[in-house]
GROMACS .gro file of C-alpha atoms in nm:
model
  179
    1GLU     CA    1  -0.948   0.415  -0.341
    2LEU     CA    2  -1.014   0.101  -0.138
    3PHE     CA    3  -0.655  -0.011  -0.186
    4LEU     CA    4  -0.524   0.328  -0.073
    5LYS     CA    5  -0.749   0.328   0.235
    6GLU     CA    6  -0.525   0.056   0.376
    7TYR     CA    7  -0.241   0.312   0.396
    8GLU     CA    8  -0.428   0.597   0.566
    9HIS     CA    9  -0.231   0.540   0.885
   10SER     CA   10   0.084   0.676   0.717
   11GLN     CA   11   0.040   0.996   0.516
   12SER     CA   12   0.381   0.964   0.346
   13THR     CA   13   0.311   0.606   0.235
   14LEU     CA   14  -0.039   0.700   0.121
   15SER     CA   15   0.097   0.995  -0.076
   16ASN     CA   16   0.368   0.784  -0.244
   17TYR     CA   17   0.129   0.502  -0.332
   18ARG     CA   18  -0.129   0.746  -0.472
   19LYS     CA   19   0.138   0.924  -0.680
   20GLU     CA   20   0.273   0.600  -0.829
   21ILE     CA   21  -0.068   0.453  -0.906
   22GLU     CA   22  -0.190   0.778  -1.064
   23ARG     CA   23   0.129   0.797  -1.269
   24LEU     CA   24   0.080   0.440  -1.394
   25LEU     CA   25  -0.285   0.507  -1.480
   26LEU     CA   26  -0.194   0.822  -1.674
   27TRP     CA   27   0.079   0.639  -1.865
   28SER     CA   28  -0.150   0.343  -1.934
   29LEU     CA   29  -0.429   0.560  -2.073
   30LEU     CA   30  -0.226   0.829  -2.251
   31LYS     CA   31   0.075   0.637  -2.380
   32LYS     CA   32  -0.067   0.286  -2.430
   33ALA     CA   33  -0.439   0.365  -2.466
   34LYS     CA   34  -0.508   0.066  -2.243
   35ALA     CA   35  -0.715   0.007  -1.935
   36LEU     CA   36  -0.525  -0.104  -1.629
   37SER     CA   37  -0.678  -0.452  -1.661
   38ASP     CA   38  -0.532  -0.485  -2.013
   39LEU     CA   39  -0.168  -0.420  -1.917
   40ASN     CA   40   0.066  -0.714  -1.965
   41LEU     CA   41   0.428  -0.787  -1.878
   42SER     CA   42   0.558  -0.622  -2.194
   43ASP     CA   43   0.365  -0.304  -2.110
   44LEU     CA   44   0.509  -0.294  -1.760
   45GLN     CA   45   0.860  -0.345  -1.893
   46SER     CA   46   0.797  -0.050  -2.125
   47TYR     CA   47   0.673   0.150  -1.827
   48GLU     CA   48   0.992   0.063  -1.635
   49ALA     CA   49   1.202   0.189  -1.929
   50PHE     CA   50   0.981   0.498  -1.958
   51LEU     CA   51   1.042   0.592  -1.593
   52LEU     CA   52   1.417   0.572  -1.652
   53SER     CA   53   1.391   0.788  -1.966
   54PRO     CA   54   1.058   0.973  -1.980
   55ASP     CA   55   0.938   1.186  -2.268
   56GLU     CA   56   1.010   1.557  -2.223
   57ASP     CA   57   0.642   1.648  -2.220
   58TRP     CA   58   0.599   1.425  -1.913
   59THR     CA   59   0.862   1.612  -1.709
   60GLY     CA   60   0.868   1.953  -1.549
   61PRO     CA   61   0.933   2.135  -1.224
   62ARG     CA   62   0.756   2.010  -0.912
   63GLN     CA   63   0.414   2.176  -0.890
   64SER     CA   64   0.071   2.114  -0.749
   65LYS     CA   65  -0.168   1.930  -0.981
   66PHE     CA   66  -0.442   2.177  -0.901
   67LEU     CA   67  -0.456   2.554  -0.867
   68LYS     CA   68  -0.602   2.722  -0.558
   69ASN     CA   69  -0.944   2.738  -0.726
   70ASN     CA   70  -0.932   2.356  -0.777
   71GLN     CA   71  -0.880   2.397  -1.151
   72PRO     CA   72  -0.619   2.168  -1.311
   73ASN     CA   73  -0.271   2.318  -1.326
   74LEU     CA   74  -0.177   2.292  -1.693
   75LEU     CA   75   0.193   2.329  -1.605
   76TRP     CA   76   0.193   2.019  -1.380
   77ARG     CA   77   0.380   1.714  -1.508
   78PRO     CA   78   0.384   1.360  -1.364
   79LEU     CA   79   0.765   1.350  -1.340
   80VAL     CA   80   1.037   1.596  -1.245
   81GLY     CA   81   1.286   1.402  -1.457
   82PRO     CA   82   1.411   1.046  -1.507
   83LEU     CA   83   1.386   0.828  -1.199
   84LYS     CA   84   1.692   0.664  -1.050
   85PRO     CA   85   1.701   0.282  -1.070
   86GLN     CA   86   1.630   0.258  -0.695
   87SER     CA   87   1.319   0.474  -0.736
   88VAL     CA   88   1.201   0.266  -1.030
   89GLN     CA   89   1.233  -0.051  -0.821
   90LEU     CA   90   1.034   0.112  -0.540
   91THR     CA   91   0.771   0.216  -0.795
   92LEU     CA   92   0.748  -0.140  -0.929
   93SER     CA   93   0.716  -0.270  -0.575
   94ILE     CA   94   0.423  -0.035  -0.511
   95ILE     CA   95   0.260  -0.133  -0.841
   96ASN     CA   96   0.315  -0.500  -0.762
   97SER     CA   97   0.141  -0.453  -0.427
   98PHE     CA   98  -0.145  -0.276  -0.604
   99PHE     CA   99  -0.176  -0.553  -0.865
  100CYS     CA  100  -0.169  -0.821  -0.593
  101TRP     CA  101  -0.455  -0.642  -0.417
  102LEU     CA  102  -0.651  -0.608  -0.744
  103THR     CA  103  -0.599  -0.980  -0.808
  104ASP     CA  104  -0.716  -1.070  -0.458
  105ALA     CA  105  -1.018  -0.842  -0.507
  106GLN     CA  106  -1.085  -1.028  -0.836
  107TYR     CA  107  -1.059  -0.713  -1.046
  108LEU     CA  108  -0.763  -0.867  -1.229
  109GLN     CA  109  -0.725  -1.231  -1.325
  110HIS     CA  110  -0.349  -1.223  -1.269
  111ASN     CA  111  -0.065  -0.995  -1.168
  112PRO     CA  112   0.154  -0.930  -1.474
  113LEU     CA  113   0.442  -0.816  -1.253
  114LYS     CA  114   0.470  -1.167  -1.108
  115LEU     CA  115   0.613  -1.266  -1.444
  116MET     CA  116   0.898  -1.015  -1.423
  117ARG     CA  117   1.190  -1.241  -1.339
  118LYS     CA  118   1.458  -1.153  -1.086
  119ARG     CA  119   1.289  -0.828  -0.989
  120GLN     CA  120   1.364  -0.901  -0.626
  121SER     CA  121   1.729  -0.986  -0.686
  122ARG     CA  122   1.779  -0.670  -0.895
  123GLN     CA  123   1.632  -0.468  -0.613
  124ALA     CA  124   1.859  -0.636  -0.360
  125HIS     CA  125   2.154  -0.560  -0.585
  126ILE     CA  126   2.061  -0.193  -0.624
  127LEU     CA  127   1.950  -0.118  -0.270
  128PRO     CA  128   2.213  -0.194  -0.009
  129ASN     CA  129   2.099  -0.376   0.302
  130VAL     CA  130   2.124  -0.099   0.560
  131GLU     CA  131   2.079  -0.233   0.910
  132ARG     CA  132   2.139   0.087   1.107
  133TYR     CA  133   2.188   0.450   1.022
  134LEU     CA  134   2.419   0.502   1.318
  135THR     CA  135   2.754   0.332   1.355
  136LEU     CA  136   2.804   0.126   1.668
  137THR     CA  137   3.032   0.401   1.807
  138GLN     CA  138   2.764   0.664   1.743
  139TRP     CA  139   2.493   0.450   1.903
  140ASN     CA  140   2.714   0.385   2.207
  141ALA     CA  141   2.758   0.762   2.247
  142VAL     CA  142   2.381   0.812   2.230
  143GLU     CA  143   2.329   0.535   2.487
  144GLN     CA  144   2.583   0.693   2.721
  145ILE     CA  145   2.411   1.032   2.702
  146LEU     CA  146   2.071   0.872   2.759
  147HIS     CA  147   2.203   0.673   3.056
  148GLU     CA  148   2.356   0.981   3.216
  149SER     CA  149   2.044   1.193   3.172
  150ILE     CA  150   1.782   0.966   3.330
  151LYS     CA  151   1.673   1.199   3.605
  152ASN     CA  152   1.305   1.258   3.535
  153GLN     CA  153   1.002   1.105   3.364
  154HIS     CA  154   1.059   1.297   3.038
  155ASN     CA  155   1.408   1.151   2.997
  156ILE     CA  156   1.282   0.797   3.055
  157ARG     CA  157   1.033   0.847   2.770
  158LEU     CA  158   1.310   0.989   2.553
  159LYS     CA  159   1.529   0.687   2.623
  160PHE     CA  160   1.240   0.453   2.540
  161LEU     CA  161   1.172   0.633   2.210
  162CYS     CA  162   1.539   0.626   2.112
  163TYR     CA  163   1.559   0.252   2.175
  164LEU     CA  164   1.230   0.195   1.993
  165LEU     CA  165   1.345   0.386   1.687
  166TYR     CA  166   1.691   0.230   1.682
  167TYR     CA  167   1.604  -0.134   1.739
  168THR     CA  168   1.283  -0.158   1.536
  169GLY     CA  169   1.380   0.067   1.245
  170ILE     CA  170   1.035   0.223   1.266
  171ARG     CA  171   0.994   0.563   1.100
  172VAL     CA  172   0.930   0.866   1.317
  173SER     CA  173   0.598   0.920   1.136
  174GLU     CA  174   0.495   0.561   1.218
  175CYS     CA  175   0.601   0.609   1.579
  176ILE     CA  176   0.385   0.920   1.606
  177GLN     CA  177   0.086   0.723   1.480
  178ILE     CA  178   0.132   0.474   1.766
  179THR     CA  179   0.125   0.735   2.041
   0.00000   0.00000   0.00000
């Protein structure tokens, strides 16, 4: 919980980190019968393969983990289906961050994911380096509309927000947290 507290400022990040850590803990306990502190590189490589091809009893339609009366939902499953390679790399990145934190907090002696070679280069190969979601022509059109519509205070704020989002790459949810 202390690790997750660091992500309270962004509900989507917090939710994703919690989901991935819970999923790893479930897999570690139920599939490997190991505590988190006992996982090694080989285990994490098995987990990576598992995410790409999970057992059928670990997959099912998206549902809430708990029923309205706070009882466990017995139909809930940790996965909807196999993860795409990009999602697996994101999952490993989250787990790596978690293990780094646990190492810094002296809960773990070492981070087994540090031993996974070329993880970064595989991720760079899988995930394209997207600099902007708008083409230069599209952004120029947006700029022209913003320039033409600066007539009141609201439009100045709109222009500022558009520039902030475009040039920083900040998420809308992160921008809302700032204001």
